[in-house]
PDB file of C-alpha atoms and ligand atoms in Angstrom:
ATOM      1  CA  MET A   1      21.762  -7.472   0.881  1.00  0.00           C
ATOM      2  CA  SER A   2      20.545 -10.709  -0.736  1.00  0.00           C
ATOM      3  CA  ALA A   3      22.650 -12.202  -3.533  1.00  0.00           C
ATOM      4  CA  THR A   4      20.193 -11.303  -6.309  1.00  0.00           C
ATOM      5  CA  ALA A   5      19.661  -7.721  -5.124  1.00  0.00           C
ATOM      6  CA  GLU A   6      21.103  -4.839  -7.086  1.00  0.00           C
ATOM      7  CA  PRO A   7      21.215  -1.771  -4.780  1.00  0.00           C
ATOM      8  CA  LEU A   8      19.002   1.096  -5.873  1.00  0.00           C
ATOM      9  CA  SER A   9      20.266   4.671  -6.208  1.00  0.00           C
ATOM     10  CA  ALA A  10      18.573   8.036  -6.664  1.00  0.00           C
ATOM     11  CA  ALA A  11      20.316   8.574 -10.014  1.00  0.00           C
ATOM     12  CA  ALA A  12      19.267   5.181 -11.359  1.00  0.00           C
ATOM     13  CA  VAL A  13      15.627   5.677 -10.324  1.00  0.00           C
ATOM     14  CA  ARG A  14      15.459   9.155 -11.879  1.00  0.00           C
ATOM     15  CA  ASP A  15      17.149   8.034 -15.112  1.00  0.00           C
ATOM     16  CA  GLY A  16      14.402   7.805 -17.739  1.00  0.00           C
ATOM     17  CA  LEU A  17      11.654   8.083 -15.120  1.00  0.00           C
ATOM     18  CA  GLY A  18       9.683  10.576 -17.199  1.00  0.00           C
ATOM     19  CA  THR A  19       7.246  11.700 -14.488  1.00  0.00           C
ATOM     20  CA  ARG A  20       6.115  15.298 -14.078  1.00  0.00           C
ATOM     21  CA  PHE A  21       6.329  15.615 -10.306  1.00  0.00           C
ATOM     22  CA  VAL A  22       6.422  12.211  -8.607  1.00  0.00           C
ATOM     23  CA  GLY A  23      10.090  11.592  -7.846  1.00  0.00           C
ATOM     24  CA  ALA A  24      11.197  15.048  -9.056  1.00  0.00           C
ATOM     25  CA  THR A  25      12.735  15.151  -5.585  1.00  0.00           C
ATOM     26  CA  LEU A  26      13.879  11.657  -4.701  1.00  0.00           C
ATOM     27  CA  LEU A  27      16.015  10.723  -1.727  1.00  0.00           C
ATOM     28  CA  TYR A  28      17.649   7.318  -1.496  1.00  0.00           C
ATOM     29  CA  TYR A  29      19.075   5.860   1.720  1.00  0.00           C
ATOM     30  CA  PRO A  30      20.923   2.531   1.813  1.00  0.00           C
ATOM     31  CA  HIS A  31      19.566   2.113   5.384  1.00  0.00           C
ATOM     32  CA  ILE A  32      17.010   4.077   7.328  1.00  0.00           C
ATOM     33  CA  GLY A  33      14.680   3.598  10.297  1.00  0.00           C
ATOM     34  CA  SER A  34      11.393   4.136   8.455  1.00  0.00           C
ATOM     35  CA  THR A  35      10.877   5.949   5.147  1.00  0.00           C
ATOM     36  CA  ASN A  36       7.550   7.244   6.506  1.00  0.00           C
ATOM     37  CA  ASP A  37       9.374   8.905   9.415  1.00  0.00           C
ATOM     38  CA  GLU A  38      11.865  10.535   7.063  1.00  0.00           C
ATOM     39  CA  ALA A  39       9.056  11.634   4.732  1.00  0.00           C
ATOM     40  CA  ARG A  40       7.263  13.192   7.706  1.00  0.00           C
ATOM     41  CA  ARG A  41      10.406  15.120   8.645  1.00  0.00           C
ATOM     42  CA  LEU A  42      10.714  16.383   5.072  1.00  0.00           C
ATOM     43  CA  ALA A  43       7.010  17.246   4.826  1.00  0.00           C
ATOM     44  CA  GLU A  44       7.244  19.262   8.037  1.00  0.00           C
ATOM     45  CA  GLU A  45      10.097  21.184   6.393  1.00  0.00           C
ATOM     46  CA  GLY A  46       7.807  21.932   3.438  1.00  0.00           C
ATOM     47  CA  ALA A  47       8.934  19.257   0.953  1.00  0.00           C
ATOM     48  CA  ALA A  48       7.097  19.403  -2.363  1.00  0.00           C
ATOM     49  CA  GLU A  49       4.239  17.168  -3.395  1.00  0.00           C
ATOM     50  CA  GLY A  50       5.606  14.070  -5.119  1.00  0.00           C
ATOM     51  CA  THR A  51       8.766  13.887  -3.007  1.00  0.00           C
ATOM     52  CA  VAL A  52       9.870  10.260  -2.675  1.00  0.00           C
ATOM     53  CA  VAL A  53      11.972   8.619   0.032  1.00  0.00           C
ATOM     54  CA  VAL A  54      13.296   5.183  -0.919  1.00  0.00           C
ATOM     55  CA  THR A  55      15.559   2.743   0.864  1.00  0.00           C
ATOM     56  CA  ASP A  56      17.058  -0.703   0.526  1.00  0.00           C
ATOM     57  CA  HIS A  57      16.690  -1.494   4.217  1.00  0.00           C
ATOM     58  CA  GLN A  58      14.506  -0.289   7.068  1.00  0.00           C
ATOM     59  CA  THR A  59      15.471  -0.952  10.668  1.00  0.00           C
ATOM     60  CA  ALA A  60      12.169   0.306  12.099  1.00  0.00           C
ATOM     61  CA  GLY A  61       9.687  -0.203   9.260  1.00  0.00           C
ATOM     62  CA  ARG A  62       6.100   0.272  10.353  1.00  0.00           C
ATOM     63  CA  GLY A  63       2.848  -1.327   9.260  1.00  0.00           C
ATOM     64  CA  ARG A  64      -0.729  -0.434  10.090  1.00  0.00           C
ATOM     65  CA  LEU A  65      -2.158  -0.607  13.600  1.00  0.00           C
ATOM     66  CA  GLY A  66       1.251  -0.323  15.274  1.00  0.00           C
ATOM     67  CA  ARG A  67       2.728  -3.413  13.637  1.00  0.00           C
ATOM     68  CA  SER A  68       6.292  -3.659  12.358  1.00  0.00           C
ATOM     69  CA  TRP A  69       7.185  -4.190   8.693  1.00  0.00           C
ATOM     70  CA  ARG A  70      10.285  -6.240   8.020  1.00  0.00           C
ATOM     71  CA  ALA A  71      12.120  -7.125   4.824  1.00  0.00           C
ATOM     72  CA  LEU A  72      15.597  -8.474   4.087  1.00  0.00           C
ATOM     73  CA  PRO A  73      17.984  -5.765   2.844  1.00  0.00           C
ATOM     74  CA  GLY A  74      17.681  -5.328  -0.926  1.00  0.00           C
ATOM     75  CA  SER A  75      14.740  -7.685  -1.237  1.00  0.00           C
ATOM     76  CA  SER A  76      11.826  -5.286  -1.537  1.00  0.00           C
ATOM     77  CA  LEU A  77      10.501  -1.935  -2.595  1.00  0.00           C
ATOM     78  CA  LEU A  78      10.294   0.288   0.481  1.00  0.00           C
ATOM     79  CA  LEU A  79       9.269   3.872  -0.178  1.00  0.00           C
ATOM     80  CA  SER A  80       7.196   6.785   1.021  1.00  0.00           C
ATOM     81  CA  LEU A  81       5.635   9.594  -0.973  1.00  0.00           C
ATOM     82  CA  ILE A  82       4.530  13.040   0.138  1.00  0.00           C
ATOM     83  CA  PHE A  83       1.232  14.437  -1.163  1.00  0.00           C
ATOM     84  CA  ARG A  84      -0.771  17.543  -0.432  1.00  0.00           C
ATOM     85  CA  PRO A  85      -4.147  16.549  -1.917  1.00  0.00           C
ATOM     86  CA  ALA A  86      -7.400  18.463  -1.737  1.00  0.00           C
ATOM     87  CA  LEU A  87      -9.248  15.820   0.267  1.00  0.00           C
ATOM     88  CA  ALA A  88     -11.619  16.111   3.219  1.00  0.00           C
ATOM     89  CA  PRO A  89     -10.864  13.919   6.266  1.00  0.00           C
ATOM     90  CA  ARG A  90     -13.488  11.320   5.226  1.00  0.00           C
ATOM     91  CA  GLN A  91     -11.889  11.037   1.758  1.00  0.00           C
ATOM     92  CA  VAL A  92      -8.328  10.130   2.732  1.00  0.00           C
ATOM     93  CA  GLN A  93      -8.745   6.415   1.966  1.00  0.00           C
ATOM     94  CA  ARG A  94      -9.000   7.533  -1.675  1.00  0.00           C
ATOM     95  CA  LEU A  95      -5.253   8.061  -1.562  1.00  0.00           C
ATOM     96  CA  THR A  96      -4.636   4.496  -0.375  1.00  0.00           C
ATOM     97  CA  MET A  97      -7.011   3.232  -3.061  1.00  0.00           C
ATOM     98  CA  ALA A  98      -5.200   5.198  -5.779  1.00  0.00           C
ATOM     99  CA  CYS A  99      -1.755   4.058  -4.635  1.00  0.00           C
ATOM    100  CA  SER A 100      -2.740   0.411  -4.246  1.00  0.00           C
ATOM    101  CA  LEU A 101      -4.156   0.488  -7.790  1.00  0.00           C
ATOM    102  CA  ALA A 102      -0.815   1.969  -8.889  1.00  0.00           C
ATOM    103  CA  VAL A 103       0.980  -0.977  -7.262  1.00  0.00           C
ATOM    104  CA  ALA A 104      -1.333  -3.336  -9.163  1.00  0.00           C
ATOM    105  CA  ASP A 105      -0.690  -1.469 -12.433  1.00  0.00           C
ATOM    106  CA  ALA A 106       3.077  -1.664 -11.953  1.00  0.00           C
ATOM    107  CA  VAL A 107       3.220  -5.305 -10.879  1.00  0.00           C
ATOM    108  CA  GLU A 108       0.932  -6.405 -13.696  1.00  0.00           C
ATOM    109  CA  GLY A 109       2.828  -4.337 -16.264  1.00  0.00           C
ATOM    110  CA  GLU A 110       6.248  -5.610 -15.190  1.00  0.00           C
ATOM    111  CA  THR A 111       5.463  -9.244 -14.377  1.00  0.00           C
ATOM    112  CA  GLY A 112       2.096 -10.123 -15.915  1.00  0.00           C
ATOM    113  CA  LEU A 113       0.899 -11.320 -12.497  1.00  0.00           C
ATOM    114  CA  ALA A 114      -2.771 -10.615 -11.704  1.00  0.00           C
ATOM    115  CA  VAL A 115      -2.907  -8.568  -8.524  1.00  0.00           C
ATOM    116  CA  GLY A 116      -5.736  -8.521  -6.024  1.00  0.00           C
ATOM    117  CA  LEU A 117      -6.348  -6.100  -3.185  1.00  0.00           C
ATOM    118  CA  LYS A 118      -7.686  -6.802   0.270  1.00  0.00           C
ATOM    119  CA  TRP A 119      -9.538  -4.158   2.215  1.00  0.00           C
ATOM    120  CA  PRO A 120      -8.251  -1.812   3.473  1.00  0.00           C
ATOM    121  CA  ASN A 121      -4.637  -1.719   2.290  1.00  0.00           C
ATOM    122  CA  ASP A 122      -3.166  -5.094   1.329  1.00  0.00           C
ATOM    123  CA  VAL A 123      -1.779  -6.153  -2.014  1.00  0.00           C
ATOM    124  CA  VAL A 124      -2.357  -9.875  -2.571  1.00  0.00           C
ATOM    125  CA  LEU A 125      -1.242 -12.414  -5.138  1.00  0.00           C
ATOM    126  CA  ALA A 126      -2.174 -16.083  -5.450  1.00  0.00           C
ATOM    127  CA  GLY A 127      -3.609 -15.895  -1.941  1.00  0.00           C
ATOM    128  CA  TYR A 128      -0.529 -14.332  -0.281  1.00  0.00           C
ATOM    129  CA  LYS A 129       0.017 -10.812   0.963  1.00  0.00           C
ATOM    130  CA  VAL A 130       2.846  -9.328  -1.114  1.00  0.00           C
ATOM    131  CA  GLY A 131       2.551  -5.698  -0.097  1.00  0.00           C
ATOM    132  CA  GLY A 132       0.867  -3.092   2.024  1.00  0.00           C
ATOM    133  CA  ILE A 133       0.249   0.606   2.219  1.00  0.00           C
ATOM    134  CA  LEU A 134       0.577   2.818   5.267  1.00  0.00           C
ATOM    135  CA  ALA A 135      -1.052   6.219   4.767  1.00  0.00           C
ATOM    136  CA  GLU A 136      -0.472   8.825   7.463  1.00  0.00           C
ATOM    137  CA  ILE A 137      -2.338  12.096   7.275  1.00  0.00           C
ATOM    138  CA  VAL A 138      -1.758  15.399   9.036  1.00  0.00           C
ATOM    139  CA  PHE A 139      -4.684  17.800   9.327  1.00  0.00           C
ATOM    140  CA  SER A 140      -5.046  21.301  10.631  1.00  0.00           C
ATOM    141  CA  GLY A 141      -8.741  21.379  11.545  1.00  0.00           C
ATOM    142  CA  GLN A 142     -10.575  20.131   8.435  1.00  0.00           C
ATOM    143  CA  GLN A 143      -7.653  21.145   6.223  1.00  0.00           C
ATOM    144  CA  LEU A 144      -5.290  18.399   5.066  1.00  0.00           C
ATOM    145  CA  VAL A 145      -1.733  19.674   5.421  1.00  0.00           C
ATOM    146  CA  TYR A 146       0.086  16.672   3.994  1.00  0.00           C
ATOM    147  CA  ALA A 147      -0.292  12.940   3.503  1.00  0.00           C
ATOM    148  CA  LEU A 148       2.447  10.338   3.568  1.00  0.00           C
ATOM    149  CA  VAL A 149       1.916   7.134   1.630  1.00  0.00           C
ATOM    150  CA  GLY A 150       4.325   4.372   2.595  1.00  0.00           C
ATOM    151  CA  ILE A 151       4.483   1.407   0.239  1.00  0.00           C
ATOM    152  CA  GLY A 152       6.112  -1.906   1.071  1.00  0.00           C
ATOM    153  CA  LEU A 153       6.230  -4.494  -1.699  1.00  0.00           C
ATOM    154  CA  ASN A 154       7.890  -7.883  -1.181  1.00  0.00           C
ATOM    155  CA  VAL A 155       9.807  -8.500  -4.396  1.00  0.00           C
ATOM    156  CA  ASN A 156      12.579 -11.084  -4.110  1.00  0.00           C
ATOM    157  CA  LEU A 157      11.494 -12.824  -0.941  1.00  0.00           C
ATOM    158  CA  ALA A 158      10.569 -16.422  -0.254  1.00  0.00           C
ATOM    159  CA  ALA A 159       8.221 -17.453   2.547  1.00  0.00           C
ATOM    160  CA  ASP A 160      11.285 -18.624   4.531  1.00  0.00           C
ATOM    161  CA  ASP A 161      12.731 -15.089   4.405  1.00  0.00           C
ATOM    162  CA  LEU A 162       9.697 -13.681   6.177  1.00  0.00           C
ATOM    163  CA  PRO A 163       9.411 -13.663   9.957  1.00  0.00           C
ATOM    164  CA  GLY A 164       7.358 -16.350  11.651  1.00  0.00           C
ATOM    165  CA  GLY A 165       4.175 -15.592  13.534  1.00  0.00           C
ATOM    166  CA  LEU A 166       2.738 -13.403  10.818  1.00  0.00           C
ATOM    167  CA  LEU A 167      -0.827 -12.289  11.220  1.00  0.00           C
ATOM    168  CA  VAL A 168      -1.433 -13.911   7.836  1.00  0.00           C
ATOM    169  CA  PRO A 169       1.060 -15.549   5.433  1.00  0.00           C
ATOM    170  CA  ALA A 170       3.095 -13.392   3.102  1.00  0.00           C
ATOM    171  CA  ALA A 171       5.259 -13.976   0.056  1.00  0.00           C
ATOM    172  CA  GLY A 172       7.328 -12.111  -2.501  1.00  0.00           C
ATOM    173  CA  LEU A 173       6.572 -11.596  -6.174  1.00  0.00           C
ATOM    174  CA  SER A 174       9.522 -13.856  -7.067  1.00  0.00           C
ATOM    175  CA  GLN A 175       7.984 -16.738  -5.166  1.00  0.00           C
ATOM    176  CA  VAL A 176       4.738 -16.514  -7.122  1.00  0.00           C
ATOM    177  CA  LEU A 177       6.522 -15.865 -10.431  1.00  0.00           C
ATOM    178  CA  GLY A 178       9.224 -18.498  -9.975  1.00  0.00           C
ATOM    179  CA  ARG A 179      12.065 -16.110 -10.850  1.00  0.00           C
ATOM    180  CA  PRO A 180      13.683 -12.972  -9.425  1.00  0.00           C
ATOM    181  CA  VAL A 181      12.157  -9.615 -10.360  1.00  0.00           C
ATOM    182  CA  ALA A 182      14.307  -6.551 -11.171  1.00  0.00           C
ATOM    183  CA  ARG A 183      13.361  -3.903  -8.630  1.00  0.00           C
ATOM    184  CA  LEU A 184      14.509  -0.790 -10.522  1.00  0.00           C
ATOM    185  CA  PRO A 185      12.097  -1.006 -13.504  1.00  0.00           C
ATOM    186  CA  LEU A 186       9.352  -2.071 -11.110  1.00  0.00           C
ATOM    187  CA  LEU A 187       9.954   0.985  -8.927  1.00  0.00           C
ATOM    188  CA  GLN A 188       9.993   3.299 -11.933  1.00  0.00           C
ATOM    189  CA  ALA A 189       6.753   1.766 -13.229  1.00  0.00           C
ATOM    190  CA  LEU A 190       5.248   2.234  -9.783  1.00  0.00           C
ATOM    191  CA  LEU A 191       6.185   5.925  -9.597  1.00  0.00           C
ATOM    192  CA  ARG A 192       4.737   6.530 -13.065  1.00  0.00           C
ATOM    193  CA  ALA A 193       1.534   4.722 -12.139  1.00  0.00           C
ATOM    194  CA  VAL A 194       1.237   6.666  -8.874  1.00  0.00           C
ATOM    195  CA  GLU A 195       1.440   9.935 -10.804  1.00  0.00           C
ATOM    196  CA  VAL A 196      -1.300   8.870 -13.242  1.00  0.00           C
ATOM    197  CA  ARG A 197      -3.549   7.630 -10.450  1.00  0.00           C
ATOM    198  CA  TYR A 198      -2.915  10.682  -8.282  1.00  0.00           C
ATOM    199  CA  GLU A 199      -3.710  13.087 -11.088  1.00  0.00           C
ATOM    200  CA  ALA A 200      -7.050  11.326 -11.648  1.00  0.00           C
ATOM    201  CA  LEU A 201      -7.735  11.640  -7.925  1.00  0.00           C
ATOM    202  CA  GLN A 202      -6.954  15.349  -7.969  1.00  0.00           C
ATOM    203  CA  ALA A 203      -9.323  15.750 -10.924  1.00  0.00           C
ATOM    204  CA  GLY A 204     -12.090  14.566  -8.571  1.00  0.00           C
ATOM    205  CA  CYS A 205     -12.419  10.917  -9.682  1.00  0.00           C
ATOM    206  CA  SER A 206     -12.810   8.399  -6.865  1.00  0.00           C
ATOM    207  CA  PRO A 207     -10.929   5.181  -7.643  1.00  0.00           C
ATOM    208  CA  SER A 208     -13.468   3.169  -5.626  1.00  0.00           C
ATOM    209  CA  ALA A 209     -15.193   1.367  -8.536  1.00  0.00           C
ATOM    210  CA  GLU A 210     -11.937   0.078  -9.985  1.00  0.00           C
ATOM    211  CA  TRP A 211     -10.627  -0.681  -6.513  1.00  0.00           C
ATOM    212  CA  ALA A 212     -13.784  -2.636  -5.668  1.00  0.00           C
ATOM    213  CA  ARG A 213     -13.339  -4.798  -8.776  1.00  0.00           C
ATOM    214  CA  ARG A 214      -9.952  -5.918  -7.432  1.00  0.00           C
ATOM    215  CA  LEU A 215     -11.043  -6.455  -3.839  1.00  0.00           C
ATOM    216  CA  VAL A 216     -10.838 -10.120  -2.890  1.00  0.00           C
ATOM    217  CA  THR A 217     -12.808  -9.174   0.234  1.00  0.00           C
ATOM    218  CA  LEU A 218     -16.139  -8.506  -1.474  1.00  0.00           C
ATOM    219  CA  GLY A 219     -18.812 -11.178  -1.506  1.00  0.00           C
ATOM    220  CA  GLN A 220     -17.087 -12.908   1.417  1.00  0.00           C
ATOM    221  CA  PRO A 221     -18.231 -13.472   4.995  1.00  0.00           C
ATOM    222  CA  VAL A 222     -15.875 -11.332   7.074  1.00  0.00           C
ATOM    223  CA  ALA A 223     -14.961 -10.451  10.627  1.00  0.00           C
ATOM    224  CA  VAL A 224     -13.703  -6.888  11.024  1.00  0.00           C
ATOM    225  CA  SER A 225     -11.530  -6.194  14.060  1.00  0.00           C
ATOM    226  CA  GLY A 226      -8.963  -3.657  15.240  1.00  0.00           C
ATOM    227  CA  THR A 227     -11.302  -0.862  16.196  1.00  0.00           C
ATOM    228  CA  GLY A 228     -12.247  -2.101  19.659  1.00  0.00           C
ATOM    229  CA  ARG A 229     -15.125  -4.293  18.487  1.00  0.00           C
ATOM    230  CA  VAL A 230     -15.509  -7.240  16.123  1.00  0.00           C
ATOM    231  CA  LEU A 231     -18.140  -7.023  13.411  1.00  0.00           C
ATOM    232  CA  ALA A 232     -19.221 -10.162  11.578  1.00  0.00           C
ATOM    233  CA  GLY A 233     -21.150 -10.046   8.361  1.00  0.00           C
ATOM    234  CA  MET A 234     -20.993 -10.209   4.591  1.00  0.00           C
ATOM    235  CA  ALA A 235     -18.693  -7.751   2.771  1.00  0.00           C
ATOM    236  CA  GLU A 236     -21.067  -6.285   0.186  1.00  0.00           C
ATOM    237  CA  GLY A 237     -19.193  -3.379  -1.269  1.00  0.00           C
ATOM    238  CA  VAL A 238     -17.303  -0.160  -0.646  1.00  0.00           C
ATOM    239  CA  ASN A 239     -18.496   3.415  -0.820  1.00  0.00           C
ATOM    240  CA  GLU A 240     -16.833   6.225  -2.828  1.00  0.00           C
ATOM    241  CA  ASP A 241     -14.452   6.916   0.039  1.00  0.00           C
ATOM    242  CA  GLY A 242     -13.339   3.320   0.422  1.00  0.00           C
ATOM    243  CA  ALA A 243     -15.325   2.426   3.556  1.00  0.00           C
ATOM    244  CA  LEU A 244     -16.342  -1.252   3.668  1.00  0.00           C
ATOM    245  CA  LEU A 245     -20.069  -1.989   3.617  1.00  0.00           C
ATOM    246  CA  VAL A 246     -20.809  -5.026   5.782  1.00  0.00           C
ATOM    247  CA  ARG A 247     -24.263  -6.634   5.918  1.00  0.00           C
ATOM    248  CA  LEU A 248     -24.864  -7.817   9.482  1.00  0.00           C
ATOM    249  CA  ALA A 249     -26.904 -10.884  10.442  1.00  0.00           C
ATOM    250  CA  ASP A 250     -29.830  -8.651  11.472  1.00  0.00           C
ATOM    251  CA  GLY A 251     -29.920  -7.121   7.970  1.00  0.00           C
ATOM    252  CA  ARG A 252     -28.390  -3.742   8.860  1.00  0.00           C
ATOM    253  CA  LEU A 253     -25.660  -2.394   6.570  1.00  0.00           C
ATOM    254  CA  GLU A 254     -22.669  -1.210   8.596  1.00  0.00           C
ATOM    255  CA  THR A 255     -20.152   1.252   7.135  1.00  0.00           C
ATOM    256  CA  VAL A 256     -16.658   0.345   8.367  1.00  0.00           C
ATOM    257  CA  LEU A 257     -14.002   3.034   8.061  1.00  0.00           C
ATOM    258  CA  ALA A 258     -10.974   1.224   9.489  1.00  0.00           C
ATOM    259  CA  GLY A 259      -9.868  -2.132  10.841  1.00  0.00           C
ATOM    260  CA  ASP A 260      -8.554  -5.563   9.904  1.00  0.00           C
ATOM    261  CA  VAL A 261     -10.606  -7.999   7.904  1.00  0.00           C
ATOM    262  CA  THR A 262     -10.470 -11.755   8.300  1.00  0.00           C
ATOM    263  CA  LEU A 263     -12.286 -13.885   5.769  1.00  0.00           C
ATOM    264  CA  ARG A 264     -14.478 -16.164   7.876  1.00  0.00           C
ATOM    265  CA  GLN A 265     -14.654 -19.073   5.417  1.00  0.00           C
ATOM    266  CA  PRO A 266     -12.264 -20.235   2.727  1.00  0.00           C
ATOM    267  CA  ALA A 267     -13.018 -18.524  -0.575  1.00  0.00           C
ATOM    268  CA  ALA A 268     -13.300 -20.542  -3.793  1.00  0.00           C
ATOM    269  CA  ARG A 269      -9.505 -20.138  -4.106  1.00  0.00           C
ATOM    270  CA  PRO A 270      -7.496 -20.283  -0.861  1.00  0.00           C
ATOM    271  CA  GLN A 271      -7.157 -16.707   0.421  1.00  0.00           C
ATOM    272  CA  ARG A 272      -4.173 -16.250   2.702  1.00  0.00           C
ATOM    273  CA  HIS A 273      -3.125 -12.716   3.422  1.00  0.00           C
ATOM    274  CA  GLY A 274      -0.227 -11.318   5.364  1.00  0.00           C
ATOM    275  CA  GLY A 275       2.950  -9.337   5.406  1.00  0.00           C
ATOM    276  CA  ASP A 276       3.032  -7.411   8.626  1.00  0.00           C
ATOM    277  CA  THR A 277       3.834  -8.880  12.003  1.00  0.00           C
TER     278      THR A 277
HETATM  279  C1  LIG B   1       0.719  -2.649   6.185  1.00  0.00           C
HETATM  280  O1  LIG B   1       0.349  -3.531   5.412  1.00  0.00           O
HETATM  281  O2  LIG B   1       0.521  -2.734   7.407  1.00  0.00           O
HETATM  282  C2  LIG B   1       1.410  -1.437   5.642  1.00  0.00           C
HETATM  283  C3  LIG B   1       2.877  -1.675   5.470  1.00  0.00           C
HETATM  284  C4  LIG B   1       3.608  -0.470   4.928  1.00  0.00           C
HETATM  285  C5  LIG B   1       5.096  -0.682   4.928  1.00  0.00           C
HETATM  286  C6  LIG B   1       5.826   0.450   4.245  1.00  0.00           C
HETATM  287  S1  LIG B   1       7.497   0.059   3.899  1.00  0.00           S
HETATM  288  C7  LIG B   1       7.820   1.713   3.460  1.00  0.00           C
HETATM  289  C8  LIG B   1       7.052   2.582   4.423  1.00  0.00           C
HETATM  290  N1  LIG B   1       7.841   2.856   5.616  1.00  0.00           N
HETATM  291  C9  LIG B   1       7.341   2.282   6.695  1.00  0.00           C
HETATM  292  O3  LIG B   1       7.845   2.328   7.841  1.00  0.00           O
HETATM  293  N2  LIG B   1       6.223   1.622   6.394  1.00  0.00           N
HETATM  294  C10 LIG B   1       5.877   1.771   4.991  1.00  0.00           C
END
């Protein structure tokens, strides 16, 4: 546990939380393999929508596309939420959009920092990746049984605390802000924001327009990889379900559902993204 880290606890997170269902069941583990794995176990046992698993340290944290997610004990917010939304398979990115907007709401509310998002799941600040979202969905046929949303947010971490060889550089909120950030109020703000965003989603509103406004990816030349082929073009927009619309050199508009995006030229401000190894 780093010197500035106050350990979290289930009681402290619930105290004054004020949500209706997000965190009504909240499990805290000082150490765990991966909160997403524990959330999956609980979901399989029938855990209620809004159940939260939170930890101070993961020993087998996972990122997208089989990568690992590492953070010093007590430095970060590491949590997973269980949802049972009424979404069709093609709509599941809406959940990632809603939760990444909730991260932006919470970080901006607690620190005043202006948060950007990078397609499909990164949270970025001042050109660094500060967080990521790992959504895992279980279907029975076309019926969504449950969705797990894992959120990793680097809070009190300096670049030196992060492993070398990152896909793209990462940082913590404290590094950008120039002071440590209290994790407990940030986590509570995040859970409240997730509930608000999730309720809007359940009411049938796609968060894509708001999400698109925060996407640092749009208007940039991009290379999309990770799906067995590399697509180069201009990121023009996203559709209602969060798929990236890439204009290819031959003028065709390609709809990209999944993958990694690399910005092919420096943006007006340096854009460096990262966080997972
Ligand atoms: C990514 O950017 O690749 C997504 C990273 C998601 C990391 C979080 S940390 C809490 C939860 N448990 C995990 O094992 N992964 C997610």
